[in-house]
CSV table of C-alpha atoms in Angstrom, one decimal:
chain,number,residue,atom,x,y,z
A,1,MET,CA,12.7,-32.3,-13.1
A,2,SER,CA,9.8,-29.9,-12.2
A,3,ASP,CA,10.0,-27.6,-9.2
A,4,PRO,CA,7.5,-28.7,-6.5
A,5,ARG,CA,6.7,-25.1,-5.9
A,6,GLU,CA,5.0,-24.9,-9.3
A,7,PHE,CA,2.1,-26.7,-7.8
A,8,GLN,CA,1.7,-24.6,-4.8
A,9,SER,CA,0.0,-21.2,-4.4
A,10,ARG,CA,2.1,-18.1,-4.7
A,11,PRO,CA,2.7,-15.9,-1.6
A,12,LEU,CA,0.4,-13.2,-2.9
A,13,ASP,CA,-2.5,-15.7,-3.5
A,14,ARG,CA,-2.1,-17.1,0.1
A,15,PHE,CA,-2.0,-13.5,1.4
A,16,LEU,CA,-5.2,-12.5,-0.5
A,17,GLU,CA,-7.1,-15.5,0.8
A,18,LYS,CA,-6.7,-14.1,4.4
A,19,ARG,CA,-6.9,-10.3,3.3
A,20,PRO,CA,-9.0,-10.0,0.2
A,21,PRO,CA,-8.7,-6.8,-1.9
A,22,LEU,CA,-11.1,-4.0,-1.0
A,23,ASP,CA,-12.2,-3.4,-4.6
A,24,CYS,CA,-12.0,0.4,-4.1
A,25,LEU,CA,-12.9,1.0,-7.7
A,26,GLY,CA,-16.2,-0.9,-7.2
A,27,GLN,CA,-16.9,1.1,-4.1
A,28,TRP,CA,-16.3,4.3,-6.0
A,29,ASP,CA,-18.8,3.1,-8.7
A,30,GLU,CA,-21.3,2.4,-5.9
A,31,THR,CA,-20.7,6.1,-4.5
A,32,VAL,CA,-21.4,7.6,-8.0
A,33,HIS,CA,-24.5,5.4,-8.3
A,34,ASP,CA,-25.7,6.6,-5.0
A,35,ALA,CA,-25.0,10.3,-6.0
A,36,PHE,CA,-27.2,9.8,-9.1
A,37,LEU,CA,-30.0,8.5,-7.1
A,38,LEU,CA,-29.8,11.2,-4.5
A,39,SER,CA,-29.7,13.9,-7.1
A,40,GLY,CA,-33.2,13.1,-8.1
A,41,ARG,CA,-34.4,14.3,-4.6
A,42,LEU,CA,-32.6,17.7,-4.9
A,43,ASP,CA,-34.8,20.7,-5.6
A,44,THR,CA,-33.3,22.3,-8.8
A,45,PRO,CA,-31.8,21.0,-12.1
A,46,ALA,CA,-28.6,22.9,-11.1
A,47,GLU,CA,-28.3,21.1,-7.8
A,48,LYS,CA,-28.9,17.8,-9.5
A,49,ALA,CA,-26.2,18.4,-12.1
A,50,TRP,CA,-23.8,19.6,-9.5
A,51,LEU,CA,-24.1,16.6,-7.3
A,52,LYS,CA,-23.6,14.2,-10.3
A,53,GLU,CA,-20.7,16.1,-11.7
A,54,THR,CA,-19.0,16.5,-8.4
A,55,PHE,CA,-18.9,12.8,-7.6
A,56,LEU,CA,-18.0,11.9,-11.1
A,57,ALA,CA,-14.9,14.2,-10.8
A,58,LEU,CA,-14.0,12.8,-7.4
A,59,ARG,CA,-14.1,9.3,-8.7
A,60,GLN,CA,-11.9,10.2,-11.7
A,61,ARG,CA,-9.3,11.9,-9.5
A,62,ALA,CA,-9.3,9.2,-6.9
A,63,CYS,CA,-9.1,6.4,-9.3
A,64,ALA,CA,-6.1,8.0,-10.9
A,65,ASP,CA,-4.2,7.6,-7.6
A,66,LEU,CA,-1.4,5.2,-7.7
A,67,VAL,CA,0.3,3.5,-4.7
A,68,ALA,CA,2.8,0.6,-5.3
A,69,PHE,CA,5.5,-1.3,-3.6
A,70,HIS,CA,8.9,-1.4,-5.3
A,71,ASP,CA,10.2,-4.5,-7.2
A,72,GLU,CA,13.4,-4.6,-5.2
A,73,LEU,CA,14.0,-5.4,-1.5
A,74,MET,CA,17.2,-4.7,0.4
A,75,VAL,CA,18.2,-7.9,2.4
A,76,THR,CA,21.3,-7.7,4.5
A,77,PRO,CA,22.6,-9.3,7.7
A,78,TYR,CA,21.7,-7.3,10.7
A,79,GLY,CA,24.6,-6.2,13.0
A,80,GLY,CA,22.8,-4.1,15.5
A,81,THR,CA,22.9,-4.8,19.1
A,82,ASP,CA,19.5,-3.5,20.1
A,83,VAL,CA,17.7,-6.6,19.1
A,84,VAL,CA,18.2,-9.9,20.9
A,85,CYS,CA,18.3,-12.8,18.4
A,86,PRO,CA,17.5,-16.3,19.8
A,87,GLU,CA,20.2,-18.9,20.0
A,88,GLY,CA,20.6,-20.8,16.8
A,89,TYR,CA,19.2,-18.1,14.6
A,90,SER,CA,20.9,-15.2,12.6
A,91,PRO,CA,19.3,-11.7,12.4
A,92,TRP,CA,18.5,-10.3,8.9
A,93,ARG,CA,17.1,-6.9,8.0
A,94,VAL,CA,14.6,-6.9,5.1
A,95,GLU,CA,13.7,-3.5,3.8
A,96,PHE,CA,10.6,-2.7,1.5
A,97,GLY,CA,10.3,0.5,-0.6
A,98,LEU,CA,7.0,2.0,-1.6
A,99,SER,CA,5.8,5.1,-3.4
A,100,LEU,CA,2.6,7.2,-3.2
A,101,PHE,CA,1.2,9.2,-6.2
A,102,PRO,CA,-1.9,11.0,-5.2
A,103,LYS,CA,-4.3,12.8,-7.6
A,104,ARG,CA,-6.8,13.9,-5.1
A,105,GLU,CA,-6.6,17.5,-4.0
A,106,GLN,CA,-5.3,16.9,-0.3
A,107,GLY,CA,-3.1,14.0,-1.0
A,108,PHE,CA,-3.0,11.1,1.4
A,109,ALA,CA,-3.4,11.8,5.2
A,110,ARG,CA,-2.2,8.3,6.1
A,111,PHE,CA,-1.1,5.0,4.7
A,112,GLU,CA,-1.3,1.5,6.3
A,113,CYS,CA,0.9,-1.5,5.3
A,114,VAL,CA,0.9,-5.1,6.1
A,115,VAL,CA,3.6,-7.6,5.1
A,116,GLU,CA,3.6,-11.2,5.7
A,117,PHE,CA,6.4,-13.8,5.3
A,118,SER,CA,5.9,-17.4,4.4
A,119,LEU,CA,7.5,-20.7,3.3
A,120,TYR,CA,6.6,-23.0,0.5
A,121,GLU,CA,7.6,-26.0,2.8
A,122,THR,CA,6.4,-26.9,6.3
A,123,CYS,CA,9.3,-25.9,8.6
A,124,PRO,CA,8.1,-25.0,12.2
A,125,ASP,CA,10.2,-22.2,13.8
A,126,ALA,CA,12.2,-21.6,10.6
A,127,PHE,CA,12.1,-17.8,11.2
A,128,ARG,CA,10.3,-15.3,13.3
A,129,VAL,CA,9.8,-11.4,13.3
A,130,LEU,CA,12.0,-9.7,15.9
A,131,GLU,CA,11.5,-6.0,15.2
A,132,VAL,CA,9.5,-3.7,13.0
A,133,LEU,CA,11.0,-0.4,11.8
A,134,PRO,CA,10.5,2.6,11.9
A,135,GLU,CA,9.4,2.3,15.5
A,136,ALA,CA,6.0,3.7,16.6
A,137,GLY,CA,6.4,7.3,17.5
A,138,ALA,CA,9.2,8.1,15.0
A,139,GLN,CA,9.1,10.9,12.7
A,140,VAL,CA,9.8,9.6,9.1
A,141,LYS,CA,11.1,11.7,6.2
A,142,ALA,CA,10.4,10.6,2.7
A,143,CYS,CA,13.4,9.1,0.9
A,144,ALA,CA,15.5,11.5,-1.0
A,145,GLU,CA,15.5,9.3,-4.1
A,146,GLN,CA,12.7,7.4,-5.5
A,147,ARG,CA,14.6,4.2,-6.0
A,148,GLY,CA,13.5,1.1,-7.7
A,149,SER,CA,10.7,0.1,-10.3
A,150,LEU,CA,7.2,0.0,-9.1
A,151,GLN,CA,5.7,-3.4,-8.6
A,152,LEU,CA,2.7,-3.0,-10.8
A,153,GLU,CA,2.3,-6.5,-12.0
A,154,SER,CA,1.0,-7.4,-8.6
A,155,LEU,CA,-1.9,-5.1,-9.1
A,156,ARG,CA,-3.0,-7.4,-12.0
A,157,GLN,CA,-2.6,-10.4,-9.9
A,158,ALA,CA,-4.8,-8.9,-7.2
A,159,ARG,CA,-7.4,-8.3,-9.9
A,160,LEU,CA,-7.1,-4.5,-9.8
A,161,VAL,CA,-6.9,-2.2,-12.8
A,162,LEU,CA,-3.3,-1.8,-13.9
A,163,PRO,CA,-2.9,1.9,-14.4
A,164,MET,CA,0.5,1.9,-16.1
A,165,PRO,CA,2.8,-0.6,-17.9
A,166,LYS,CA,4.8,-3.0,-15.8
A,167,ALA,CA,8.1,-2.1,-14.0
A,168,ARG,CA,8.1,1.7,-14.3
A,169,ARG,CA,10.7,3.6,-12.4
A,170,ALA,CA,9.2,5.6,-9.5
A,171,ALA,CA,10.8,9.0,-10.8
A,172,GLU,CA,9.4,8.3,-14.3
A,173,VAL,CA,6.0,7.8,-13.0
A,174,ALA,CA,6.2,11.0,-10.9
A,175,VAL,CA,6.9,13.0,-14.1
A,176,GLU,CA,4.1,11.3,-16.0
A,177,PHE,CA,1.6,12.0,-13.1
A,178,TYR,CA,2.5,15.6,-12.3
A,179,GLY,CA,4.2,17.0,-15.4
A,180,LYS,CA,7.8,18.0,-16.0
A,181,PRO,CA,10.4,17.5,-13.2
A,182,GLY,CA,10.4,20.1,-10.6
A,183,PRO,CA,9.3,20.4,-6.9
A,184,ARG,CA,6.1,18.6,-7.3
A,185,PRO,CA,7.3,15.2,-8.7
A,186,SER,CA,9.5,14.8,-5.7
A,187,LEU,CA,8.3,15.7,-2.3
A,188,HIS,CA,11.6,14.9,-0.5
A,189,ASP,CA,10.6,17.0,2.5
A,190,ALA,CA,7.4,15.1,3.2
A,191,VAL,CA,7.4,14.0,6.9
A,192,ARG,CA,5.1,11.5,8.6
A,193,THR,CA,4.6,10.1,12.0
A,194,CYS,CA,4.7,6.4,12.4
A,195,VAL,CA,1.8,5.9,14.8
A,196,LYS,CA,1.8,2.1,14.5
A,197,ALA,CA,4.6,-0.4,13.9
A,198,GLU,CA,4.2,-3.8,15.4
A,199,ALA,CA,4.6,-7.6,14.7
A,200,LEU,CA,1.6,-9.6,14.0
A,201,GLY,CA,2.6,-12.9,15.5
A,202,ASP,CA,5.9,-14.4,14.3
A,203,THR,CA,5.3,-14.1,10.7
A,204,ALA,CA,3.9,-10.7,9.8
A,205,ALA,CA,4.2,-6.9,10.5
A,206,CYS,CA,2.1,-3.7,10.1
A,207,TRP,CA,2.6,-0.1,10.1
A,208,ARG,CA,0.5,3.1,9.9
A,209,LEU,CA,2.2,6.5,9.0
A,210,ASP,CA,0.2,9.8,9.3
A,211,ALA,CA,0.9,13.1,7.6
A,212,SER,CA,1.2,16.0,10.1
A,213,ALA,CA,-1.2,17.9,7.9
A,214,PRO,CA,-2.9,17.0,4.5
A,215,SER,CA,-0.9,18.3,1.7
A,216,ARG,CA,-2.6,20.9,-0.6
A,217,VAL,CA,-0.2,20.2,-3.3
A,218,PRO,CA,-0.2,16.4,-3.9
A,219,GLY,CA,3.0,15.0,-5.1
A,220,ALA,CA,5.1,11.8,-5.0
A,221,GLU,CA,6.7,10.5,-1.9
A,222,SER,CA,8.6,7.3,-1.3
A,223,HIS,CA,9.3,5.6,2.0
A,224,SER,CA,11.2,2.6,3.4
A,225,LEU,CA,9.9,0.1,5.9
A,226,ALA,CA,11.9,-2.7,7.5
A,227,VAL,CA,11.5,-6.0,9.5
A,228,ILE,CA,14.3,-7.7,11.4
A,229,LEU,CA,14.0,-11.5,11.0
A,230,ALA,CA,15.6,-14.3,13.1
A,231,VAL,CA,16.3,-17.0,10.6
A,232,ARG,CA,17.5,-20.6,11.3
A,233,PRO,CA,20.4,-21.6,9.2
A,234,ASP,CA,18.6,-24.6,7.8
A,235,ALA,CA,15.4,-22.6,7.0
A,236,PRO,CA,13.8,-23.0,3.4
A,237,ALA,CA,13.5,-20.1,1.1
A,238,ILE,CA,11.5,-17.2,2.6
A,239,GLN,CA,8.7,-15.5,0.5
A,240,ALA,CA,6.7,-12.3,1.3
A,241,ALA,CA,3.5,-10.5,0.3
A,242,GLY,CA,2.0,-7.3,1.4
A,243,SER,CA,-0.8,-4.8,1.1
A,244,LEU,CA,-0.7,-0.9,1.0
A,245,LEU,CA,-3.7,1.2,1.6
A,246,ALA,CA,-3.5,5.1,1.3
A,247,TYR,CA,-6.3,7.1,2.7
A,248,SER,CA,-7.6,10.7,2.6
A,249,GLN,CA,-8.4,12.7,5.7
A,250,GLU,CA,-11.4,11.2,7.5
A,251,ASN,CA,-14.6,13.0,6.7
A,252,TRP,CA,-12.8,14.7,3.8
A,253,LEU,CA,-16.0,15.1,1.9
A,254,ASP,CA,-17.6,17.6,4.5
A,255,ALA,CA,-15.6,20.4,2.8
A,256,ILE,CA,-16.6,19.4,-0.6
A,257,VAL,CA,-20.3,18.4,-0.5
A,258,GLY,CA,-21.4,19.1,3.1
A,259,ASP,CA,-23.8,16.8,4.5
A,260,HIS,CA,-25.0,15.3,1.3
A,261,TRP,CA,-22.8,12.2,1.4
A,262,ARG,CA,-24.1,11.3,4.8
A,263,LYS,CA,-27.4,10.4,3.1
A,264,PHE,CA,-25.8,7.7,1.0
A,265,LEU,CA,-26.0,4.0,1.7
A,266,SER,CA,-24.2,2.9,4.8
A,267,SER,CA,-21.5,1.0,2.9
A,268,VAL,CA,-20.7,4.1,0.9
A,269,ARG,CA,-20.7,6.3,4.0
A,270,GLU,CA,-18.3,3.8,5.7
A,271,PHE,CA,-15.9,3.7,2.7
A,272,GLN,CA,-15.9,7.6,2.1
A,273,GLY,CA,-15.8,8.4,5.8
A,274,SER,CA,-12.8,6.2,6.4
A,275,GLY,CA,-10.9,8.2,3.7
A,276,ALA,CA,-11.6,6.2,0.5
A,277,PRO,CA,-8.3,4.4,0.1
A,278,ALA,CA,-6.2,3.7,-2.8
A,279,GLU,CA,-4.8,0.1,-2.6
A,280,ALA,CA,-1.9,-1.8,-3.8
A,281,TYR,CA,-0.4,-5.3,-3.3
A,282,GLY,CA,3.1,-6.7,-3.6
A,283,GLU,CA,4.9,-10.0,-3.8
A,284,TRP,CA,8.6,-11.0,-3.4
A,285,MET,CA,9.9,-14.5,-4.2
A,286,ASP,CA,12.8,-16.3,-2.5
A,287,ILE,CA,14.0,-13.2,-0.6
A,288,LEU,CA,16.3,-15.0,1.7
A,289,VAL,CA,17.9,-18.4,1.1
A,290,PRO,CA,20.3,-18.8,4.1
A,291,PRO,CA,23.1,-18.9,4.3
A,292,SER,CA,23.8,-16.0,2.0
A,293,THR,CA,25.4,-12.6,1.8
A,294,GLY,CA,23.3,-9.4,1.8
A,295,ALA,CA,22.1,-8.5,-1.7
A,296,ARG,CA,19.5,-6.6,-3.5
A,297,VAL,CA,16.7,-9.0,-4.4
A,298,ALA,CA,14.4,-8.4,-7.3
A,299,ALA,CA,10.8,-9.8,-7.3
A,300,GLU,CA,10.2,-12.5,-9.9
């Protein structure tokens, strides 16, 4: 007998209907196109060549960035006393891992993440978000180990270019990106400030983590984000999907091309002025099927 869920949309499909991909690669192509048009208005052949080559190089580096969620989640019963769980529900901690691999010169100044939980079945009040961790204002140090395989298959599902084969370990990717193992592939001392951590209604959560200063030596860093869920004992299986956007410092092009980029189309200026993000998407199936014991859950 077939599973009725086969005929329903996957969590990431539903997520992308509400939050479509930004198509950052397409916006980089538009930036380069604008640079070529603008170069025709410069005074000398050297200036024209410089502007074209500069933006081609910027696109190449930025499009080599890789940000990704990890395949695995850590799902455990939550025993803390700092969260009040409604009567008739049980508290569960769901922990998401992610890794950042910047190729641009200054690394990522900030990253933003949204995760949404959902059900295949209609079941009102089956669960709700109680708490989002780390808390806003917390200083967050990168994980000492880059655990877990990267969830690269979800990039293909989100119609993004897949930069590497599926299910590569984070540490392996760091070596491939930055060379032989050493201080650069693992920036264990990277520290960020969690400037936003909040629930979006009962079913979603969002974060923003900022670097204290843009890194001049980009390298890999991995972080862990968590949500405390209140779940009814009779709740159906819970799914999750999420987005991850990693940005450069705002107005980062000022130091590279001066005011030239301010003459581009407004859509290009907005994209570049916000920090020209690298994007990723993730999906996790049947992360919690109460009642159960805490377990490490792998995405299908």
